[in-house]
Short mmCIF file of C-alpha atoms in Angstrom, two decimals:
data_model
loop_
_atom_site.label_atom_id
_atom_site.label_comp_id
_atom_site.label_asym_id
_atom_site.label_seq_id
_atom_site.Cartn_x
_atom_site.Cartn_y
_atom_site.Cartn_z
CA MET A 1 -166.07 151.35 -80.70
CA ALA A 2 -163.63 148.81 -83.50
CA ALA A 3 -165.13 148.97 -86.81
CA PRO A 4 -168.38 147.37 -88.03
CA GLY A 5 -166.35 143.81 -89.86
CA GLU A 6 -164.95 140.29 -88.75
CA ASN A 7 -163.21 141.64 -85.36
CA MET A 8 -164.97 141.85 -82.84
CA ARG A 9 -166.55 138.37 -82.97
CA VAL A 10 -167.35 135.32 -79.59
CA ASN A 11 -165.31 132.51 -79.58
CA ALA A 12 -167.85 130.54 -81.49
CA ASP A 13 -166.61 126.90 -80.74
CA ARG A 14 -165.67 127.72 -77.48
CA LEU A 15 -169.82 128.81 -77.39
CA TRP A 16 -170.88 125.84 -78.29
CA ASP A 17 -167.85 123.79 -76.08
CA SER A 18 -169.09 125.81 -73.10
CA LEU A 19 -172.52 124.79 -73.58
CA MET A 20 -171.98 121.23 -74.29
CA GLU A 21 -169.31 121.01 -71.37
CA MET A 22 -172.29 122.61 -68.75
CA ALA A 23 -175.31 119.83 -70.52
CA LYS A 24 -173.13 116.44 -69.28
CA ILE A 25 -174.82 118.01 -65.56
CA GLY A 26 -178.09 117.14 -65.17
CA PRO A 27 -178.87 114.82 -68.28
CA GLY A 28 -182.12 113.75 -69.01
CA VAL A 29 -183.51 111.43 -70.03
CA ALA A 30 -184.34 111.91 -73.99
CA GLY A 31 -180.83 114.12 -74.55
CA GLY A 32 -182.45 117.11 -73.11
CA ASN A 33 -181.22 118.31 -69.21
CA ASN A 34 -183.08 117.74 -65.65
CA ARG A 35 -181.82 120.24 -63.74
CA GLN A 36 -184.54 121.38 -61.36
CA THR A 37 -183.21 124.63 -59.43
CA LEU A 38 -181.57 123.04 -56.00
CA THR A 39 -180.53 120.16 -56.81
CA ASP A 40 -177.94 118.28 -56.53
CA ALA A 41 -177.40 119.12 -60.53
CA ASP A 42 -177.78 122.11 -60.05
CA ALA A 43 -175.61 122.52 -57.76
CA GLU A 44 -172.29 120.86 -59.66
CA GLY A 45 -173.51 123.30 -62.76
CA ARG A 46 -172.42 125.93 -60.28
CA LYS A 47 -169.39 124.80 -59.58
CA LEU A 48 -168.73 124.86 -63.56
CA PHE A 49 -169.53 127.90 -63.87
CA LYS A 50 -167.64 129.64 -61.23
CA ARG A 51 -164.75 127.87 -62.64
CA TRP A 52 -165.50 129.26 -65.77
CA CYS A 53 -165.84 132.87 -64.51
CA GLU A 54 -162.46 132.56 -62.68
CA ALA A 55 -160.57 131.41 -65.01
CA GLY A 56 -161.64 134.97 -66.75
CA GLY A 57 -160.79 137.11 -64.08
CA MET A 58 -163.58 137.29 -62.92
CA THR A 59 -164.83 137.65 -59.21
CA LEU A 60 -167.73 136.22 -57.79
CA SER A 61 -169.97 137.50 -55.21
CA VAL A 62 -173.68 135.68 -54.17
CA ASP A 63 -176.59 136.77 -52.81
CA LYS A 64 -179.45 135.21 -50.18
CA MET A 65 -181.33 133.47 -53.24
CA GLY A 66 -178.41 132.02 -54.27
CA THR A 67 -177.74 134.35 -56.88
CA MET A 68 -174.33 134.45 -58.94
CA PHE A 69 -173.24 138.02 -60.19
CA ALA A 70 -169.27 137.73 -61.81
CA THR A 71 -167.26 140.92 -62.58
CA ARG A 72 -165.09 141.68 -64.66
CA PRO A 73 -163.47 145.55 -63.47
CA GLY A 74 -163.81 148.10 -64.99
CA THR A 75 -162.06 151.44 -65.16
CA ASP A 76 -164.43 153.61 -63.64
CA PRO A 77 -164.80 152.86 -59.88
CA ASP A 78 -168.14 154.77 -60.14
CA ALA A 79 -169.47 153.13 -63.25
CA LEU A 80 -172.70 151.77 -62.32
CA PRO A 81 -171.87 147.98 -63.89
CA VAL A 82 -173.35 146.17 -67.24
CA TYR A 83 -175.21 143.29 -65.75
CA ILE A 84 -175.45 139.88 -69.04
CA GLY A 85 -177.91 137.56 -67.09
CA SER A 86 -179.88 134.04 -67.36
CA HIS A 87 -179.87 131.31 -65.95
CA LEU A 88 -178.85 127.41 -66.02
CA ASP A 89 -181.60 126.11 -63.86
CA THR A 90 -183.69 123.86 -66.76
CA GLN A 91 -187.02 121.24 -66.00
CA PRO A 92 -187.89 118.64 -65.59
CA THR A 93 -187.70 118.60 -69.25
CA GLY A 94 -185.24 120.22 -70.76
CA GLY A 95 -183.65 121.61 -73.82
CA LYS A 96 -180.10 122.28 -73.07
CA TYR A 97 -180.10 125.25 -74.42
CA ASP A 98 -183.29 127.20 -72.33
CA GLY A 99 -181.34 130.18 -69.53
CA VAL A 100 -177.66 128.34 -69.71
CA LEU A 101 -177.07 129.87 -73.33
CA GLY A 102 -177.67 134.12 -72.47
CA VAL A 103 -175.44 132.60 -68.95
CA LEU A 104 -172.76 131.08 -71.10
CA SER A 105 -173.32 133.62 -74.26
CA GLY A 106 -172.28 135.81 -71.45
CA LEU A 107 -169.19 133.94 -70.18
CA GLU A 108 -168.69 134.28 -73.51
CA VAL A 109 -168.54 138.11 -73.80
CA ILE A 110 -166.22 138.03 -70.88
CA ARG A 111 -163.97 135.09 -72.95
CA SER A 112 -163.72 137.27 -75.96
CA MET A 113 -162.85 141.12 -74.03
CA ASN A 114 -159.61 140.10 -72.83
CA ASP A 115 -159.45 138.35 -76.36
CA LEU A 116 -159.58 141.59 -77.63
CA GLY A 117 -157.96 143.47 -75.09
CA ILE A 118 -161.23 145.69 -74.25
CA ARG A 119 -161.40 146.84 -71.66
CA THR A 120 -164.03 148.97 -70.40
CA LYS A 121 -165.31 152.06 -68.69
CA HIS A 122 -168.21 150.53 -66.80
CA PRO A 123 -167.60 147.64 -65.05
CA VAL A 124 -169.93 143.52 -66.83
CA VAL A 125 -171.23 141.17 -64.93
CA VAL A 126 -172.29 137.26 -65.97
CA THR A 127 -175.35 136.40 -63.34
CA ASN A 128 -176.94 133.51 -63.64
CA TRP A 129 -180.53 133.73 -61.68
CA THR A 130 -181.17 131.50 -59.19
CA ASN A 131 -185.36 129.25 -60.24
CA GLU A 132 -185.94 131.04 -62.70
CA GLU A 133 -187.90 128.52 -64.06
CA GLY A 134 -190.44 128.06 -61.08
CA ALA A 135 -190.40 123.87 -61.54
CA ARG A 136 -190.00 123.13 -58.74
CA PHE A 137 -190.98 126.52 -56.55
CA ALA A 138 -193.28 128.48 -58.08
CA PRO A 139 -192.99 131.52 -59.31
CA ALA A 140 -191.30 131.57 -62.27
CA MET A 141 -188.16 134.14 -62.25
CA LEU A 142 -188.66 134.00 -57.40
CA ALA A 143 -184.67 134.91 -57.63
CA SER A 144 -184.73 138.52 -59.91
CA GLY A 145 -188.67 138.40 -58.94
CA VAL A 146 -186.36 139.30 -55.20
CA PHE A 147 -183.83 141.33 -56.45
CA ALA A 148 -187.38 143.24 -57.97
CA GLY A 149 -188.69 143.73 -54.74
CA ALA A 150 -191.55 142.76 -56.35
CA ILE A 151 -191.46 139.08 -53.08
CA ASP A 152 -190.35 138.76 -50.17
CA LEU A 153 -187.13 137.16 -49.10
CA GLU A 154 -189.03 135.46 -47.11
CA TYR A 155 -191.96 134.46 -48.76
CA ALA A 156 -189.65 133.39 -51.89
CA TYR A 157 -188.05 130.95 -48.66
CA SER A 158 -191.03 129.73 -47.55
CA ARG A 159 -191.85 127.91 -51.55
CA LYS A 160 -192.05 124.85 -51.49
CA ASP A 161 -192.21 121.84 -53.85
CA PRO A 162 -194.03 118.99 -54.61
CA ASP A 163 -192.62 117.19 -52.07
CA GLY A 164 -192.95 119.58 -49.50
CA LYS A 165 -189.52 121.43 -49.61
CA THR A 166 -188.31 124.63 -48.32
CA PHE A 167 -186.66 126.59 -50.86
CA GLY A 168 -184.55 128.05 -48.00
CA ASP A 169 -183.97 124.79 -47.05
CA GLU A 170 -183.32 123.75 -50.10
CA LEU A 171 -180.98 126.63 -51.00
CA LYS A 172 -178.74 125.91 -47.68
CA ARG A 173 -178.73 122.73 -47.96
CA ILE A 174 -176.62 122.96 -51.39
CA GLY A 175 -174.60 124.79 -50.00
CA TRP A 176 -175.62 128.49 -52.37
CA VAL A 177 -176.60 130.70 -48.98
CA GLY A 178 -174.94 133.68 -50.34
CA GLU A 179 -174.05 136.80 -47.90
CA GLU A 180 -175.31 139.49 -50.09
CA GLU A 181 -178.30 141.50 -49.20
CA VAL A 182 -180.80 140.90 -52.79
CA GLY A 183 -181.31 143.63 -54.66
CA ALA A 184 -178.65 145.62 -53.55
CA ARG A 185 -177.11 145.87 -56.38
CA LYS A 186 -177.65 149.27 -58.67
CA MET A 187 -177.30 148.48 -62.94
CA HIS A 188 -176.19 150.67 -65.17
CA ALA A 189 -177.41 148.53 -67.92
CA TYR A 190 -179.45 145.24 -68.33
CA PHE A 191 -179.39 142.35 -71.38
CA GLU A 192 -180.04 139.49 -71.59
CA TYR A 193 -180.11 136.30 -74.51
CA HIS A 194 -182.41 133.87 -75.39
CA ILE A 195 -183.87 131.15 -77.98
CA GLU A 196 -186.52 132.61 -78.93
CA GLN A 197 -188.87 129.67 -77.18
CA GLY A 198 -190.90 130.13 -79.95
CA PRO A 199 -192.00 129.43 -84.44
CA ILE A 200 -191.12 132.92 -85.16
CA LEU A 201 -187.72 133.35 -86.62
CA GLU A 202 -187.19 130.11 -88.16
CA ALA A 203 -190.67 130.85 -89.99
CA GLU A 204 -189.03 134.56 -90.61
CA ASN A 205 -185.86 132.52 -91.70
CA LYS A 206 -184.53 135.56 -89.28
CA GLN A 207 -180.31 134.82 -86.79
CA ILE A 208 -181.49 137.69 -84.60
CA GLY A 209 -185.03 139.07 -82.60
CA VAL A 210 -185.17 142.14 -80.86
CA VAL A 211 -187.02 142.04 -77.72
CA THR A 212 -189.50 144.79 -78.07
CA HIS A 213 -191.54 143.87 -75.12
CA CYS A 214 -192.38 141.47 -73.18
CA GLN A 215 -196.10 139.05 -72.53
CA GLY A 216 -196.97 139.98 -68.40
CA LEU A 217 -198.73 137.09 -67.34
CA TRP A 218 -200.85 135.08 -64.66
CA TRP A 219 -200.38 131.98 -62.13
CA LEU A 220 -203.11 130.47 -61.09
CA GLU A 221 -203.12 127.65 -58.85
CA PHE A 222 -207.03 126.35 -58.09
CA THR A 223 -207.78 124.03 -55.02
CA LEU A 224 -211.29 122.14 -55.86
CA THR A 225 -212.43 120.17 -52.86
CA GLY A 226 -214.85 117.52 -54.16
CA ARG A 227 -216.35 113.64 -52.80
CA GLU A 228 -213.54 111.09 -53.03
CA ALA A 229 -216.07 108.02 -53.48
CA HIS A 230 -215.99 104.09 -55.46
CA THR A 231 -216.50 105.38 -59.82
CA GLY A 232 -218.31 102.73 -60.13
CA SER A 233 -220.80 102.20 -57.31
CA THR A 234 -221.72 106.34 -56.39
CA PRO A 235 -224.67 106.81 -59.22
CA MET A 236 -223.70 110.11 -61.31
CA ASN A 237 -226.09 112.51 -60.08
CA MET A 238 -224.56 111.85 -56.51
CA ARG A 239 -221.43 112.82 -56.85
CA VAL A 240 -219.73 115.66 -56.23
CA ASN A 241 -216.76 115.67 -58.81
CA ALA A 242 -213.94 117.66 -58.88
CA GLY A 243 -212.15 115.69 -62.03
CA LEU A 244 -215.34 117.40 -63.75
CA ALA A 245 -215.19 120.81 -62.68
CA MET A 246 -211.31 121.24 -63.31
CA ALA A 247 -212.20 119.38 -67.00
CA ARG A 248 -215.13 122.52 -67.38
CA ILE A 249 -212.73 125.11 -66.50
CA VAL A 250 -209.78 124.03 -68.50
CA GLU A 251 -212.31 124.13 -71.23
CA MET A 252 -213.22 127.90 -70.47
CA VAL A 253 -210.14 128.85 -69.67
CA GLN A 254 -209.13 127.31 -73.40
CA THR A 255 -212.94 129.86 -74.77
CA VAL A 256 -211.41 132.53 -73.04
CA ALA A 257 -208.36 133.01 -74.69
CA MET A 258 -209.44 131.70 -77.49
CA GLU A 259 -212.55 135.14 -77.40
CA ASN A 260 -209.33 137.44 -76.22
CA GLN A 261 -207.74 136.89 -79.92
CA PRO A 262 -205.26 138.10 -81.10
CA GLY A 263 -201.76 138.72 -79.04
CA CYS A 264 -203.49 136.06 -75.25
CA VAL A 265 -202.77 132.82 -74.77
CA GLY A 266 -204.26 130.47 -71.68
CA GLY A 267 -204.41 126.39 -70.22
CA VAL A 268 -203.45 124.39 -67.34
CA GLY A 269 -200.01 122.29 -67.24
CA GLN A 270 -199.85 121.04 -63.87
CA MET A 271 -202.19 118.84 -62.33
CA PHE A 272 -202.77 117.31 -59.16
CA PHE A 273 -205.31 114.40 -58.58
CA SER A 274 -205.67 113.27 -55.25
CA PRO A 275 -205.86 110.38 -54.05
CA ASN A 276 -204.79 109.75 -57.59
CA SER A 277 -206.35 106.35 -58.45
CA ARG A 278 -207.91 104.75 -60.73
CA ASN A 279 -211.46 103.69 -59.03
CA VAL A 280 -211.47 106.25 -56.83
CA LEU A 281 -213.52 110.01 -57.51
CA PRO A 282 -211.01 112.96 -56.42
CA GLY A 283 -211.39 114.96 -53.32
CA LYS A 284 -209.58 117.20 -53.93
CA VAL A 285 -207.89 118.64 -57.81
CA VAL A 286 -205.13 121.09 -57.25
CA PHE A 287 -203.98 122.96 -60.85
CA THR A 288 -202.71 126.36 -62.42
CA VAL A 289 -203.60 127.85 -65.00
CA ASP A 290 -201.09 130.20 -66.81
CA ILE A 291 -202.50 133.09 -68.96
CA ARG A 292 -200.67 136.44 -70.58
CA SER A 293 -200.64 139.54 -73.01
CA PRO A 294 -198.95 141.96 -73.97
CA ASP A 295 -202.16 143.60 -73.45
CA GLN A 296 -202.95 144.25 -69.52
CA ALA A 297 -206.65 145.44 -69.98
CA LYS A 298 -206.42 141.74 -71.97
CA LEU A 299 -204.47 139.76 -68.79
CA ASP A 300 -206.54 141.40 -65.48
CA GLY A 301 -210.08 140.83 -68.43
CA MET A 302 -208.93 137.75 -68.46
CA ARG A 303 -207.82 136.69 -64.58
CA ALA A 304 -211.31 138.19 -63.46
CA ARG A 305 -213.44 136.30 -65.83
CA ILE A 306 -211.85 132.83 -65.37
CA GLU A 307 -212.10 133.01 -61.61
CA ALA A 308 -215.71 134.05 -62.11
CA GLU A 309 -216.95 130.95 -64.87
CA ALA A 310 -214.56 128.74 -62.25
CA ALA A 311 -216.76 129.60 -60.04
CA GLU A 312 -219.54 129.48 -61.66
CA ILE A 313 -218.84 126.29 -62.48
CA CYS A 314 -217.65 124.49 -59.60
CA GLU A 315 -220.89 126.03 -57.67
CA ALA A 316 -223.47 123.99 -60.00
CA LEU A 317 -220.57 120.85 -59.30
CA GLY A 318 -221.69 121.27 -55.18
CA VAL A 319 -217.53 121.61 -55.97
CA GLY A 320 -215.53 123.98 -53.62
CA CYS A 321 -212.08 126.37 -55.29
CA SER A 322 -210.14 128.19 -53.98
CA VAL A 323 -207.56 129.85 -56.27
CA GLU A 324 -205.08 131.94 -55.70
CA ALA A 325 -202.07 133.86 -57.71
CA VAL A 326 -198.85 132.61 -57.27
CA GLY A 327 -197.54 134.29 -60.00
CA HIS A 328 -197.68 137.77 -61.78
CA PHE A 329 -195.77 140.72 -64.12
CA ASP A 330 -197.41 143.20 -65.85
CA PRO A 331 -196.04 143.19 -69.52
CA VAL A 332 -193.26 144.72 -69.80
CA THR A 333 -191.55 147.62 -72.37
CA PHE A 334 -188.24 147.31 -72.16
CA ASP A 335 -185.59 150.15 -72.64
CA PRO A 336 -185.52 152.37 -76.60
CA THR A 337 -182.31 152.49 -75.57
CA LEU A 338 -181.02 149.80 -74.91
CA VAL A 339 -183.50 148.11 -77.39
CA SER A 340 -181.87 150.38 -80.77
CA ALA A 341 -178.03 148.93 -79.52
CA VAL A 342 -179.41 145.76 -80.42
CA ARG A 343 -181.01 146.41 -83.51
CA LYS A 344 -177.02 148.78 -84.68
CA ALA A 345 -174.98 146.33 -83.14
CA ALA A 346 -177.40 143.55 -85.09
CA GLU A 347 -177.34 145.98 -88.49
CA ASP A 348 -173.02 146.26 -87.92
CA LEU A 349 -173.71 142.90 -88.27
CA GLY A 350 -174.90 141.76 -90.89
CA TYR A 351 -177.58 139.66 -88.99
CA SER A 352 -181.80 139.05 -90.50
CA HIS A 353 -183.32 140.70 -87.68
CA MET A 354 -186.64 141.59 -86.72
CA ASN A 355 -188.78 142.85 -83.36
CA ILE A 356 -190.34 140.38 -81.48
CA ILE A 357 -192.10 140.43 -78.35
CA SER A 358 -191.38 137.34 -75.81
CA GLY A 359 -194.04 135.00 -75.27
CA ALA A 360 -191.99 134.03 -72.36
CA GLY A 361 -190.89 135.77 -68.90
CA HIS A 362 -186.85 136.16 -68.37
CA ASP A 363 -185.62 137.49 -65.48
CA ALA A 364 -185.15 140.27 -67.42
CA CYS A 365 -189.02 141.38 -66.88
CA TRP A 366 -188.44 142.50 -63.18
CA ALA A 367 -184.56 143.55 -64.28
CA ALA A 368 -186.49 146.54 -66.62
CA LYS A 369 -188.52 147.64 -62.95
CA VAL A 370 -185.17 148.68 -61.86
CA ALA A 371 -183.08 149.50 -64.50
CA PRO A 372 -183.11 149.75 -68.60
CA ALA A 373 -182.85 146.04 -69.38
CA THR A 374 -182.92 144.32 -72.80
CA MET A 375 -182.90 141.84 -74.25
CA ILE A 376 -181.52 139.10 -78.07
CA MET A 377 -183.72 135.67 -78.83
CA CYS A 378 -182.11 133.64 -81.55
CA PRO A 379 -184.30 131.05 -83.18
CA CYS A 380 -184.33 127.51 -81.95
CA VAL A 381 -185.30 124.48 -84.01
CA GLY A 382 -189.96 123.98 -84.92
CA GLY A 383 -190.20 126.75 -81.41
CA LEU A 384 -189.83 123.81 -79.28
CA SER A 385 -188.50 124.83 -76.18
CA HIS A 386 -188.89 123.94 -72.72
CA ASN A 387 -189.05 119.91 -74.33
CA GLU A 388 -185.80 117.50 -74.19
CA ALA A 389 -185.57 118.19 -77.86
CA GLU A 390 -185.05 122.31 -77.42
CA ASP A 391 -182.30 121.88 -80.94
CA ILE A 392 -180.62 125.27 -81.62
CA SER A 393 -177.56 125.38 -83.90
CA LYS A 394 -174.42 126.56 -83.67
CA GLU A 395 -173.90 128.75 -85.84
CA TRP A 396 -177.80 130.54 -84.58
CA ALA A 397 -175.74 130.50 -81.24
CA SER A 398 -173.19 132.42 -81.30
CA ALA A 399 -175.20 135.68 -84.26
CA GLY A 400 -177.16 136.31 -81.03
CA ALA A 401 -174.10 136.39 -78.87
CA ASP A 402 -171.66 138.37 -81.10
CA VAL A 403 -173.97 141.04 -80.92
CA LEU A 404 -175.33 141.04 -77.58
CA LEU A 405 -170.82 141.36 -77.21
CA ARG A 406 -171.40 144.24 -79.23
CA ALA A 407 -174.30 146.35 -78.02
CA VAL A 408 -172.79 144.89 -73.84
CA VAL A 409 -169.47 146.80 -75.20
CA GLU A 410 -170.94 150.60 -76.37
CA THR A 411 -173.34 150.61 -73.57
CA ALA A 412 -170.32 149.76 -71.54
CA GLY A 413 -167.82 152.37 -73.22
CA ILE A 414 -164.70 151.71 -74.47
CA ALA A 415 -161.77 152.48 -71.83
CA GLU A 416 -159.71 155.53 -73.47
#
């Protein structure tokens, strides 16, 4: 391992240029990106990433979920690989860094190792997981969930987007169905580098977040059934109003989350009214409740209370209510050895750092089920993410990538 100092750092300009080049694919309408999974823009981004990986001397494999694995060989043919992963897909109104920073920093780690002539005992694999966001096909972290054995492959293929198109059909359409069995790979370790997506690091003036845990979550999809009726001519006491039931449930979710402080969050970010006409009471309302906590008991208690109180609300209004859990993972404690490697790398490089719990879900949460895993975070301006105004600095980006490089090289082992 190189001594602490200047000779084991990434090329900050090259990393930033790669981020800006990828951002040209699937541009948004307000400076960010709309490169949703399995769209034509996603396919174009994958092709660019493949070209860069091959130029860096890596070989590419793709599994049946479309996840891309770019491998730099190690000197020991029997050593399990060290993985660096994140995602290239975005939200419909996503930023240029969420997920993409982690994938392209992994690429930059390889490029920098090539520049520095560093050979490792363990292979290093850079991974682009399919459908991390879950914006088009729920649940989020779909491919990594299948990889970890938590989600069935055929179930994943059957997921539908709002237009009724299935994940499996769209994966075939863009030409990224691989032959490799999902989950067949074994990992020595897994690292994921990501923007924080929250305000803590910037507020504390820290360059590096050493991620020790990740919150668990439940995504609960409610389907409420009322009776379509004219909004002007139907008396208030004769309505079966699915929209009113939804509103009361949304308020109840807020109350439940607030009463479980500290450390719990809850809200509704997606809803669909049918027939969605301004003068028709909805006959059906579908919406998703997102609840999260690093405390397993609180997380499960919130789910039970929300489902029970939602049923009571709907019964009082004569509205039908069904609920399906469309996304879930338990709180995650990341591997202490890898967490220490990240912290040591930050200290060796002289970067300010602090322990942090990830409020968002990441592919590392599923990877942690099958291998030692951890994450690194950098600040983002105002904590803003899942928004086209998402922003980071080149200095923040490269600092985290420097830490990633050192931690990966330490874990993969310098070849003798």
